């Protein structure tokens, strides 16, 4: 029998929390002391986390700019001063907050309800708190709803609170529906369950979207907890509730909570859920905190845990909506409205796209020539069934650390193809992945591909993708939603402002479907969706990006017509970043693009071919005559890989020796390609 309103978390949970709190006592004391010093908020946490927090704040406030974590770590005076200025302005210590904070809180509070826990006989067993985190799912603690059986007899009540006149609001109660969805984990102490409601019934309460991105909280951030303490009416724990330690899976903070508050959402000042509250334990060495330290499960860790599990198709559809994260592209500060997504202020046109179901089946190998940077790979693929008219939302995998990226050992026969190497002069211009850890700092790994960025040009030096045509899946294209990569400052990426109100397209370098392969639809979908990072985007004139003959079907043609082993191909792509490229809105527009395709033939021979394409005539005059574009000839060439090396100052290692053009006379001459049958493979 659960008695959460009286006893709080079970003994095992409290013991685990107490052990973690005790083990971190000294670190916590040092960090609290730093917070009391002038400018200490920029030094109390790890430099990378501080920089990531500032970067994320830039999504909410236009005038906040990223700060290099290496400069913070090196105690660079300018970087530290800038960091302190941002953090002390936003993470305020004087209790003065924008009025929008209250409006956002009112919207967030509507999605929080009292969980009424009943035993198998229908008797009241206790209370907890829960929050709607999608249109269908409620999040609370495992020790509140520990089993589907318990959830099946329990309910959630919204608006159990007093109104502004002091009188109670009309109570709205809903049963829970564990048969539709239920998942609980005792180690992370969370439970996720569907709410039993007719379509539209829950809409007035909205939901608090779970955001996987890093940067939502640092040591020193204040948090707000909306709760039903003791099973009573909804209350809010305001201010002086400060994060004092961050562990891999948990946050430690000071706040006023009581039994019955288990399952409460813990919010930052931007009303993003940063943790799921589950317990408070005595900490006598912290009298300033009332002798109590509270613990919550970090949302990013919770989402990563869910991401690594598989569910039946009907349940996966509900879970996918949980991961349909909105990423705001630096919106102006604005109060949150009563929309169905309280996590971030966002433009009104961003709405929840439908999530379709997919039927699978085998279709024959075919050749389709489509747009040059978004060509469809053909092999045995999963075909869309008749019930798949609704597009699938772009869903970014929140676990950036789990992306393996480009595999140099992907090709069969033991042929290793490493990433191209940058000339030493270029290496100094490479953007640095702030979360690289022990991996190469200049490489951004995604699902089945990697990108190396030029931080000055704000475009990729190159992309590298592995394509497995034998297990490729067809992923329907949702309306594009491009996002910044949180591992780089936005100032080192070319964003939406370059493409607004002109004929420039957001051109994929790694084609959308190239990394869309794997053992299941979810894996392929993450590869597909990863291509919508701005790091994989380059400005291309629409006639270049949409024309049916420009670079049309190069990779498809090679896969379909060459005697490749296992339909495996490795492709490197990038712009030629010339010093005299024309500037436009702060970005120099590349005039030429290159591609290198490597494969292993049936005779186990490695073969690599290079291609060059120019949009020079298409973008001429873009800056000097606003709104007018010059149209002209543009051509595709097969060129020796060594010529691409000369143009880009990249080295492709042994691939240049595997180029069939290198073995031909006049190999330095470019060969214009007017039909794909002219390719030399």
XYZ file of C-alpha atoms in Angstrom:
681
model
C 0.000 0.000 0.000
C 1.371 3.427 -0.966
C 0.919 6.333 1.417
C 2.782 9.050 -0.351
C 0.909 11.910 1.246
C 1.978 10.838 4.727
C 5.253 8.996 4.395
C 6.774 10.472 1.251
C 9.208 8.382 -0.795
C 9.848 4.825 0.390
C 12.876 4.138 2.559
C 14.965 2.783 -0.308
C 14.582 5.976 -2.335
C 15.425 8.175 0.664
C 18.483 6.084 1.477
C 19.809 6.376 -2.076
C 19.245 10.139 -2.108
C 20.888 10.525 1.304
C 23.938 8.592 0.122
C 24.340 10.830 -2.927
C 23.884 13.979 -0.859
C 26.433 12.832 1.733
C 28.979 11.832 -0.916
C 28.863 15.303 -2.469
C 28.990 17.309 0.742
C 32.437 18.830 0.241
C 31.934 19.682 -3.453
C 28.568 21.225 -2.627
C 30.040 23.344 0.183
C 32.752 24.722 -2.124
C 30.247 25.599 -4.824
C 27.877 27.300 -2.407
C 30.823 29.381 -1.179
C 31.647 30.370 -4.757
C 28.061 31.455 -5.364
C 28.417 33.905 -2.473
C 31.448 35.580 -4.074
C 31.158 38.394 -6.637
C 30.950 36.823 -10.069
C 31.007 33.364 -8.530
C 28.042 32.152 -10.551
C 30.298 31.931 -13.621
C 32.808 29.792 -11.697
C 30.631 27.517 -9.582
C 29.972 25.083 -12.426
C 31.999 23.525 -15.221
C 32.966 26.002 -17.989
C 31.314 23.921 -20.703
C 28.061 23.778 -18.759
C 28.203 27.521 -18.089
C 28.788 28.245 -21.784
C 25.994 25.870 -22.807
C 23.614 27.546 -20.366
C 24.412 30.969 -21.828
C 23.963 29.591 -25.334
C 20.526 28.217 -24.450
C 19.510 31.496 -22.826
C 20.183 32.974 -26.249
C 17.154 31.017 -27.485
C 15.010 33.161 -25.170
C 16.744 36.544 -25.327
C 17.976 37.959 -28.628
C 20.781 40.057 -27.182
C 22.607 37.133 -25.525
C 25.522 35.761 -27.512
C 27.512 32.535 -27.040
C 30.763 32.554 -25.092
C 33.672 30.217 -25.792
C 33.901 27.648 -22.950
C 37.664 27.395 -23.466
C 37.960 31.114 -22.717
C 35.909 30.699 -19.529
C 38.056 27.724 -18.483
C 41.200 29.761 -19.098
C 39.771 32.592 -16.953
C 40.013 35.009 -19.867
C 38.924 38.319 -18.277
C 36.679 39.356 -21.164
C 34.940 35.965 -21.337
C 34.439 35.729 -17.577
C 33.136 39.298 -17.397
C 30.697 38.603 -20.228
C 29.537 35.367 -18.606
C 28.995 37.043 -15.234
C 27.052 39.868 -16.882
C 24.687 37.461 -18.621
C 24.165 35.141 -15.677
C 23.717 37.842 -13.053
C 21.265 39.601 -15.324
C 19.165 36.530 -16.095
C 19.715 34.388 -12.999
C 18.846 37.305 -10.757
C 19.443 37.301 -7.041
C 17.308 40.276 -6.033
C 13.887 38.653 -6.613
C 13.055 41.124 -9.375
C 11.696 39.222 -12.361
C 9.895 40.204 -15.556
C 6.108 40.076 -15.350
C 6.233 37.482 -18.095
C 7.633 35.074 -15.505
C 4.234 35.034 -13.783
C 2.338 34.635 -17.030
C 4.550 31.738 -18.024
C 4.089 30.163 -14.620
C 0.316 30.402 -14.866
C 0.425 28.552 -18.190
C 2.826 25.912 -16.863
C 0.736 25.387 -13.711
C -2.387 24.452 -15.650
C -0.727 21.201 -16.785
C 0.135 20.177 -13.205
C -2.365 18.007 -11.352
C -2.873 16.056 -8.144
C -2.381 12.310 -8.592
C -4.916 10.396 -6.513
C -3.478 6.945 -5.804
C -5.852 4.076 -5.039
C -5.156 0.452 -4.245
C -6.652 -2.552 -6.039
C -9.785 -2.313 -3.890
C -10.309 1.305 -4.821
C -9.309 2.645 -1.406
C -7.360 5.892 -1.165
C -3.661 5.083 -0.770
C -2.164 8.559 -0.996
C -1.389 11.509 -3.249
C 1.338 12.680 -5.534
C 1.853 15.357 -8.158
C 2.104 14.907 -11.918
C 2.402 17.022 -15.045
C 1.141 16.531 -18.552
C 4.267 16.402 -20.721
C 2.574 15.668 -24.057
C -1.049 15.807 -25.253
C -1.543 12.297 -23.848
C 1.082 11.451 -21.209
C 1.449 12.308 -17.521
C 4.830 12.240 -15.749
C 5.194 11.443 -12.041
C 7.378 9.255 -9.792
C 7.685 5.493 -9.841
C 7.096 5.523 -6.079
C 3.767 7.270 -6.767
C 2.624 4.923 -9.562
C 4.784 1.823 -9.286
C 2.776 -0.512 -11.507
C 0.199 -0.560 -14.259
C -2.224 -2.080 -11.775
C -1.861 0.847 -9.396
C -2.134 3.331 -12.252
C -5.286 1.637 -13.542
C -7.147 2.428 -10.318
C -5.737 5.920 -9.904
C -6.597 9.297 -11.377
C -5.317 12.839 -11.884
C -7.201 15.975 -10.849
C -6.601 19.345 -12.495
C -7.555 22.748 -11.084
C -7.505 21.524 -7.497
C -6.659 25.055 -6.383
C -8.150 28.361 -5.392
C -8.905 31.050 -7.932
C -7.965 34.707 -7.707
C -11.104 35.365 -5.644
C -10.002 32.839 -3.016
C -12.713 30.372 -3.939
C -12.035 26.855 -5.285
C -11.993 26.273 -9.013
C -14.211 23.562 -10.527
C -12.295 20.291 -10.209
C -11.592 18.248 -13.362
C -10.690 14.612 -12.799
C -9.496 12.003 -15.303
C -8.725 8.331 -14.937
C -5.381 6.942 -16.049
C -5.035 4.545 -18.954
C -2.012 2.248 -18.438
C -3.333 -0.116 -21.095
C -2.680 2.591 -23.644
C 0.724 3.532 -22.235
C 2.572 2.870 -19.005
C 6.265 2.747 -18.269
C 8.000 3.126 -14.915
C 11.584 2.748 -13.762
C 12.518 2.365 -10.071
C 16.164 3.444 -10.479
C 15.296 6.814 -12.024
C 12.058 6.853 -10.033
C 9.755 8.032 -12.800
C 6.484 6.830 -14.273
C 4.912 7.843 -17.557
C 1.252 6.989 -18.090
C -1.501 7.862 -20.550
C -4.496 9.850 -19.308
C -7.963 8.560 -20.109
C -9.723 11.386 -21.919
C -11.729 12.000 -25.061
C -10.073 13.983 -27.872
C -9.755 17.618 -26.864
C -10.661 17.144 -23.198
C -7.104 17.771 -21.994
C -6.427 20.654 -24.376
C -7.439 23.407 -21.872
C -4.619 22.302 -19.569
C -1.878 22.263 -22.213
C 1.332 20.421 -21.393
C 4.870 21.149 -20.265
C 7.122 19.814 -22.985
C 10.251 17.967 -21.909
C 13.328 19.502 -23.545
C 16.319 17.214 -24.014
C 18.834 19.907 -24.943
C 21.642 20.702 -22.526
C 21.955 24.166 -21.031
C 18.692 24.357 -19.089
C 20.348 24.697 -15.684
C 23.654 25.314 -13.948
C 24.715 25.487 -10.318
C 23.315 28.754 -9.019
C 20.154 28.699 -11.127
C 16.935 29.263 -9.242
C 14.120 26.768 -9.667
C 10.372 26.875 -9.143
C 8.335 23.832 -8.135
C 4.594 23.561 -8.752
C 3.174 20.956 -6.405
C 0.330 19.533 -4.355
C 2.034 19.353 -0.939
C 0.441 16.819 1.367
C -2.145 16.141 -1.312
C -3.525 19.624 -0.719
C -4.361 22.378 -3.147
C -1.841 23.379 -5.780
C 0.963 25.618 -4.533
C 4.194 27.018 -5.869
C 7.611 27.116 -4.180
C 9.089 30.471 -5.272
C 12.645 31.893 -5.152
C 15.523 31.057 -2.855
C 15.184 27.585 -4.351
C 18.665 27.291 -5.766
C 20.498 24.481 -7.531
C 23.569 23.641 -5.457
C 24.902 20.534 -7.240
C 24.517 18.703 -10.543
C 25.180 14.985 -10.892
C 25.028 12.865 -14.016
C 21.397 11.865 -13.431
C 20.211 14.165 -10.638
C 19.967 17.785 -9.521
C 20.317 18.863 -5.888
C 18.523 22.018 -4.805
C 16.988 23.769 -1.853
C 13.242 24.313 -1.862
C 10.172 23.841 0.288
C 8.467 20.543 -0.496
C 6.353 18.144 1.510
C 5.131 14.557 1.079
C 2.598 14.610 -1.732
C 4.980 16.765 -3.764
C 6.547 13.645 -5.231
C 6.360 13.845 -9.034
C 6.356 17.656 -9.136
C 8.015 19.352 -12.123
C 11.060 21.477 -11.291
C 11.231 24.532 -13.596
C 13.950 27.019 -14.457
C 13.061 30.691 -14.866
C 12.252 30.125 -18.529
C 9.636 27.538 -17.503
C 11.515 24.608 -18.930
C 11.308 21.462 -16.796
C 14.829 20.703 -15.612
C 14.058 17.860 -13.210
C 11.384 15.602 -11.746
C 11.278 16.098 -7.976
C 11.263 12.916 -5.933
C 12.769 13.328 -2.451
C 14.322 15.561 0.171
C 16.733 14.361 2.848
C 18.324 15.901 5.955
C 21.637 17.684 5.420
C 22.612 19.059 8.840
C 25.796 20.618 7.462
C 23.682 23.032 5.422
C 21.758 25.037 7.977
C 21.366 27.825 5.445
C 19.113 25.461 3.522
C 17.008 24.522 6.493
C 19.062 21.388 6.931
C 17.430 19.765 3.870
C 18.677 19.057 0.350
C 16.159 18.059 -2.304
C 16.816 15.871 -5.325
C 15.216 15.637 -8.737
C 15.856 13.409 -11.737
C 17.376 15.366 -14.625
C 15.040 15.584 -17.604
C 17.860 15.149 -20.144
C 18.893 11.875 -18.499
C 15.299 10.688 -18.262
C 14.714 11.328 -21.962
C 17.968 9.646 -22.950
C 16.891 6.606 -20.921
C 13.541 6.442 -22.720
C 15.270 6.933 -26.036
C 17.224 3.725 -25.597
C 14.135 1.546 -25.232
C 11.679 0.072 -27.725
C 7.908 -0.003 -27.365
C 5.022 -1.576 -29.292
C 4.020 0.515 -32.336
C 0.903 2.067 -30.772
C 2.859 3.106 -27.688
C 5.816 4.289 -29.740
C 3.532 6.754 -31.523
C 2.632 8.310 -28.158
C 6.259 8.374 -27.058
C 7.367 9.935 -30.339
C 5.156 12.926 -29.582
C 7.071 13.335 -26.340
C 10.288 13.686 -28.348
C 8.861 16.120 -30.916
C 10.930 18.879 -29.363
C 10.494 22.482 -30.420
C 13.742 24.349 -30.898
C 13.260 28.084 -30.947
C 15.581 30.086 -33.170
C 16.304 32.946 -30.782
C 12.766 34.287 -30.332
C 12.214 37.693 -28.814
C 11.503 37.586 -25.082
C 7.796 37.015 -24.740
C 5.387 35.705 -22.177
C 4.229 32.172 -22.698
C 0.633 31.819 -23.771
C -1.962 29.204 -22.975
C -0.899 27.069 -25.901
C -0.391 23.339 -25.737
C 3.366 23.686 -25.320
C 4.766 25.682 -22.416
C 8.425 24.852 -22.856
C 9.508 27.760 -25.076
C 8.001 30.895 -26.568
C 7.809 30.306 -30.289
C 6.307 31.740 -33.476
C 2.591 31.109 -33.815
C 2.984 29.198 -37.060
C 4.871 26.348 -35.357
C 2.186 23.743 -34.688
C 2.257 20.117 -33.713
C 2.558 18.063 -36.892
C 0.744 14.763 -37.217
C 2.565 11.555 -36.516
C 1.746 8.934 -39.112
C 1.944 5.183 -38.837
C 4.114 3.289 -41.249
C 3.471 0.041 -43.029
C 6.501 -1.819 -44.354
C 7.075 -3.950 -47.382
C 9.709 -4.661 -50.042
C 9.797 -2.810 -53.338
C 12.086 -3.449 -56.297
C 15.347 -1.626 -56.877
C 14.589 1.485 -58.917
C 16.289 4.684 -60.058
C 14.756 8.066 -59.417
C 16.552 11.321 -60.236
C 15.499 14.087 -57.878
C 16.980 17.231 -56.383
C 20.778 17.345 -56.241
C 21.216 17.503 -52.472
C 18.097 15.562 -51.519
C 18.122 12.542 -53.795
C 16.336 9.360 -52.866
C 18.466 6.315 -52.257
C 16.971 3.200 -53.775
C 17.473 -0.318 -52.557
C 15.196 -2.752 -50.740
C 13.302 -0.145 -48.728
C 10.311 0.144 -46.435
C 7.420 1.321 -48.565
C 4.798 3.679 -47.222
C 1.395 2.084 -46.834
C -1.968 3.661 -47.598
C -2.330 5.043 -44.068
C 0.807 7.150 -44.191
C -0.474 10.393 -45.620
C 0.398 12.351 -42.478
C 4.034 13.500 -42.426
C 6.278 12.582 -39.532
C 7.599 15.305 -37.278
C 11.318 16.045 -37.241
C 12.538 14.461 -34.002
C 16.075 15.259 -32.906
C 17.740 12.582 -30.811
C 18.579 14.361 -27.514
C 21.603 12.140 -26.827
C 24.327 13.909 -28.802
C 26.963 11.959 -26.871
C 25.534 8.699 -28.229
C 25.913 9.585 -31.903
C 28.670 7.490 -33.479
C 29.016 9.530 -36.645
C 30.906 8.518 -39.744
C 32.489 5.043 -39.670
C 35.860 4.841 -41.485
C 35.633 1.012 -41.475
C 32.172 0.946 -43.044
C 33.132 -0.343 -46.498
C 33.526 -4.128 -46.927
C 36.760 -5.947 -47.605
C 38.800 -4.223 -44.913
C 39.088 -0.987 -46.905
C 39.497 1.766 -44.333
C 38.493 5.260 -45.498
C 39.287 7.862 -42.793
C 37.896 11.358 -42.716
C 39.623 13.868 -44.979
C 42.371 15.780 -43.192
C 42.530 19.568 -43.092
C 45.616 21.518 -44.066
C 47.198 22.887 -40.846
C 46.135 26.406 -41.825
C 42.525 25.220 -42.063
C 42.602 23.227 -38.845
C 42.992 26.474 -36.926
C 39.680 27.643 -38.464
C 37.713 24.522 -37.520
C 34.822 24.985 -35.091
C 35.272 23.070 -31.839
C 32.642 20.733 -30.462
C 32.211 21.930 -26.885
C 30.981 18.464 -25.822
C 33.610 16.419 -27.674
C 35.124 14.849 -24.556
C 37.926 12.516 -25.619
C 36.816 12.534 -29.281
C 38.319 14.804 -31.980
C 37.238 18.292 -30.985
C 36.570 19.523 -34.518
C 34.267 16.636 -35.550
C 30.490 16.808 -35.036
C 29.045 13.301 -35.050
C 25.485 12.542 -36.115
C 23.644 9.317 -36.905
C 25.655 7.700 -39.736
C 27.443 10.914 -40.725
C 29.843 13.575 -39.435
C 30.464 17.251 -40.185
C 33.554 19.448 -39.803
C 32.716 23.167 -39.694
C 34.632 26.301 -40.658
C 33.789 28.664 -37.808
C 34.756 31.796 -39.774
C 32.735 30.956 -42.894
C 29.961 29.414 -40.734
C 29.681 26.584 -43.248
C 30.970 23.037 -43.395
C 34.478 22.252 -44.569
C 33.013 18.865 -45.454
C 30.473 16.223 -44.534
C 31.073 12.467 -44.467
C 28.252 9.910 -44.643
C 27.958 6.136 -44.781
C 25.133 4.843 -47.004
C 23.804 1.293 -46.737
C 21.475 0.791 -49.680
C 20.570 -2.739 -48.590
C 18.794 -1.605 -45.418
C 17.743 1.920 -46.376
C 14.276 3.068 -45.337
C 11.971 5.524 -47.041
C 11.160 8.342 -44.625
C 8.372 10.693 -45.633
C 9.463 14.319 -45.703
C 7.904 16.570 -43.108
C 7.904 20.341 -43.739
C 11.489 21.379 -43.063
C 12.441 22.520 -39.583
C 16.134 23.384 -39.382
C 17.844 23.744 -36.006
C 21.159 24.928 -34.645
C 23.541 22.304 -33.293
C 23.791 22.990 -29.537
C 27.407 21.791 -29.474
C 28.533 24.917 -31.348
C 27.809 28.587 -30.720
C 25.071 29.765 -33.063
C 27.453 32.503 -34.228
C 29.507 29.761 -35.941
C 26.533 28.417 -37.921
C 24.587 29.927 -40.813
C 20.980 30.213 -39.683
C 17.581 31.210 -40.971
C 18.333 34.891 -41.536
C 20.390 34.138 -44.681
C 17.486 32.361 -46.402
C 14.659 34.769 -45.662
C 12.820 36.502 -48.539
C 15.121 35.475 -51.395
C 15.596 32.618 -53.877
C 18.194 30.853 -51.689
C 17.386 27.322 -50.600
C 18.629 25.536 -47.502
C 20.667 22.939 -49.343
C 21.447 19.625 -47.678
C 25.077 18.551 -47.959
C 24.359 15.090 -46.583
C 21.180 14.200 -48.433
C 18.160 13.697 -46.244
C 17.802 9.958 -46.920
C 21.487 9.012 -47.099
C 21.784 8.233 -43.362
C 18.194 6.900 -43.177
C 19.072 3.258 -42.726
C 19.360 0.781 -39.905
C 17.700 -2.129 -38.160
C 14.426 -0.310 -37.587
C 12.361 2.707 -38.509
C 13.320 4.707 -35.398
C 17.055 4.417 -36.123
C 16.582 5.428 -39.760
C 14.327 8.307 -38.748
C 16.962 9.782 -36.444
C 19.489 9.647 -39.281
C 17.032 11.393 -41.597
C 16.178 14.066 -39.034
C 19.798 14.767 -38.088
C 20.338 16.162 -41.600
C 18.184 19.154 -40.623
C 20.912 20.714 -38.485
C 22.146 24.029 -39.886
C 25.661 22.546 -39.814
C 24.564 20.345 -42.741
C 23.039 23.273 -44.612
C 24.498 25.553 -47.262
C 22.959 28.457 -49.224
C 22.132 27.379 -52.759
C 20.142 29.147 -55.412
C 16.771 27.446 -55.817
C 17.440 26.635 -59.475
C 20.601 24.856 -58.410
C 19.060 22.949 -55.530
C 15.801 22.030 -57.286
C 16.950 21.419 -60.842
C 16.428 17.862 -62.063
C 19.720 17.538 -63.912
C 22.236 19.261 -61.624
C 24.142 16.480 -59.844
C 20.905 14.578 -60.255
C 21.123 11.059 -58.958
C 24.926 10.716 -58.821
C 24.864 8.542 -55.724
C 21.746 6.673 -56.819
C 23.250 5.955 -60.200
C 26.430 4.607 -58.646
C 24.526 2.364 -56.256
C 22.156 1.117 -58.932
C 24.587 0.603 -61.795
C 28.026 -0.105 -60.360
C 28.881 -3.599 -59.144
C 29.264 -2.418 -55.550
C 29.527 -4.925 -52.743
C 26.553 -4.949 -50.359
C 25.293 -1.621 -51.786
C 27.580 0.263 -49.410
C 28.982 3.647 -50.336
C 30.857 6.398 -48.480
C 30.324 9.968 -49.648
C 32.202 13.173 -48.798
C 30.592 16.479 -49.813
C 31.328 20.141 -49.274
C 31.512 23.641 -50.705
C 34.650 25.127 -52.232
C 35.296 27.930 -49.737
C 37.097 30.421 -51.947
C 38.444 33.667 -50.537
C 36.684 35.707 -53.247
C 33.217 34.214 -52.739
C 30.642 37.009 -52.787
C 29.320 38.202 -49.392
C 25.604 38.177 -48.650
C 24.031 38.976 -45.268
C 27.282 38.282 -43.483
C 27.957 34.976 -45.248
C 30.120 34.358 -48.307
C 28.137 32.263 -50.784
C 30.098 29.330 -52.269
C 30.138 29.224 -56.064
C 31.210 25.600 -56.366
C 30.537 22.297 -54.615
C 32.403 19.032 -54.683
C 31.617 15.413 -53.970
C 33.832 12.334 -53.541
C 32.192 8.897 -53.665
C 34.047 5.772 -52.460
C 32.889 2.175 -52.894
C 34.235 -1.369 -53.106
C 33.522 -3.285 -56.289
C 32.749 -6.968 -56.547
C 36.401 -7.699 -57.260
C 37.227 -6.170 -53.829
C 38.860 -3.177 -55.498
C 38.417 0.219 -53.861
C 37.123 2.837 -56.282
C 36.713 6.572 -55.652
C 35.396 9.265 -57.972
C 35.232 13.044 -57.678
C 32.719 15.574 -58.966
C 32.546 19.350 -59.157
C 29.569 21.594 -59.790
C 29.298 25.376 -60.099
C 26.438 27.771 -59.344
C 28.643 30.781 -60.109
C 26.296 32.339 -62.667
C 23.238 31.798 -60.518
C 24.369 33.878 -57.550
C 26.199 36.647 -59.385
C 24.936 40.074 -58.342
C 23.053 38.819 -55.309
C 24.420 41.523 -53.019
C 24.544 44.433 -55.423
C 20.992 44.135 -56.808
C 18.726 43.109 -53.897
C 15.906 40.845 -54.996
C 17.388 40.220 -58.457
C 19.359 37.165 -59.458
C 21.355 36.415 -62.569
C 20.593 33.152 -64.322
C 23.066 31.364 -66.557
C 24.800 28.140 -67.423
C 26.004 25.724 -64.789
C 27.663 22.384 -65.337
C 28.574 19.152 -63.623
C 32.058 17.688 -64.056
C 33.762 14.486 -63.112
C 37.213 15.574 -61.989
C 40.270 13.863 -60.528
C 40.172 13.745 -56.738
C 43.554 15.471 -56.690
C 41.927 18.503 -58.285
C 39.414 18.625 -55.437
C 42.324 18.373 -52.999
C 43.961 21.386 -54.682
C 40.739 23.429 -54.550
C 39.851 22.617 -50.942
C 43.261 21.946 -49.332
C 41.806 18.735 -47.948
C 43.619 15.414 -48.200
C 41.673 12.262 -49.088
C 44.593 9.941 -48.445
C 44.635 6.821 -50.614
C 41.355 7.700 -52.329
C 43.231 9.760 -54.898
C 45.083 6.589 -55.943
C 41.781 4.686 -56.200
C 40.398 7.224 -58.679
C 39.909 5.683 -62.160
C 40.670 9.079 -63.720
C 44.127 8.991 -62.104
C 44.982 5.993 -64.282
C 43.854 7.658 -67.499
C 45.736 9.978 -69.772
C 45.073 13.697 -69.320
C 43.793 12.905 -65.877
C 43.957 16.532 -64.817
C 41.251 17.472 -67.308
C 37.702 17.873 -66.031
C 35.080 15.883 -67.937
C 31.711 17.548 -68.333
C 28.831 15.226 -67.458
C 25.645 15.762 -69.447
C 24.271 12.274 -68.835
C 24.927 9.872 -65.999
C 26.055 7.170 -68.431
C 29.177 9.271 -69.001
C 30.453 8.597 -65.479
C 33.705 6.651 -65.185
C 33.397 4.330 -62.185
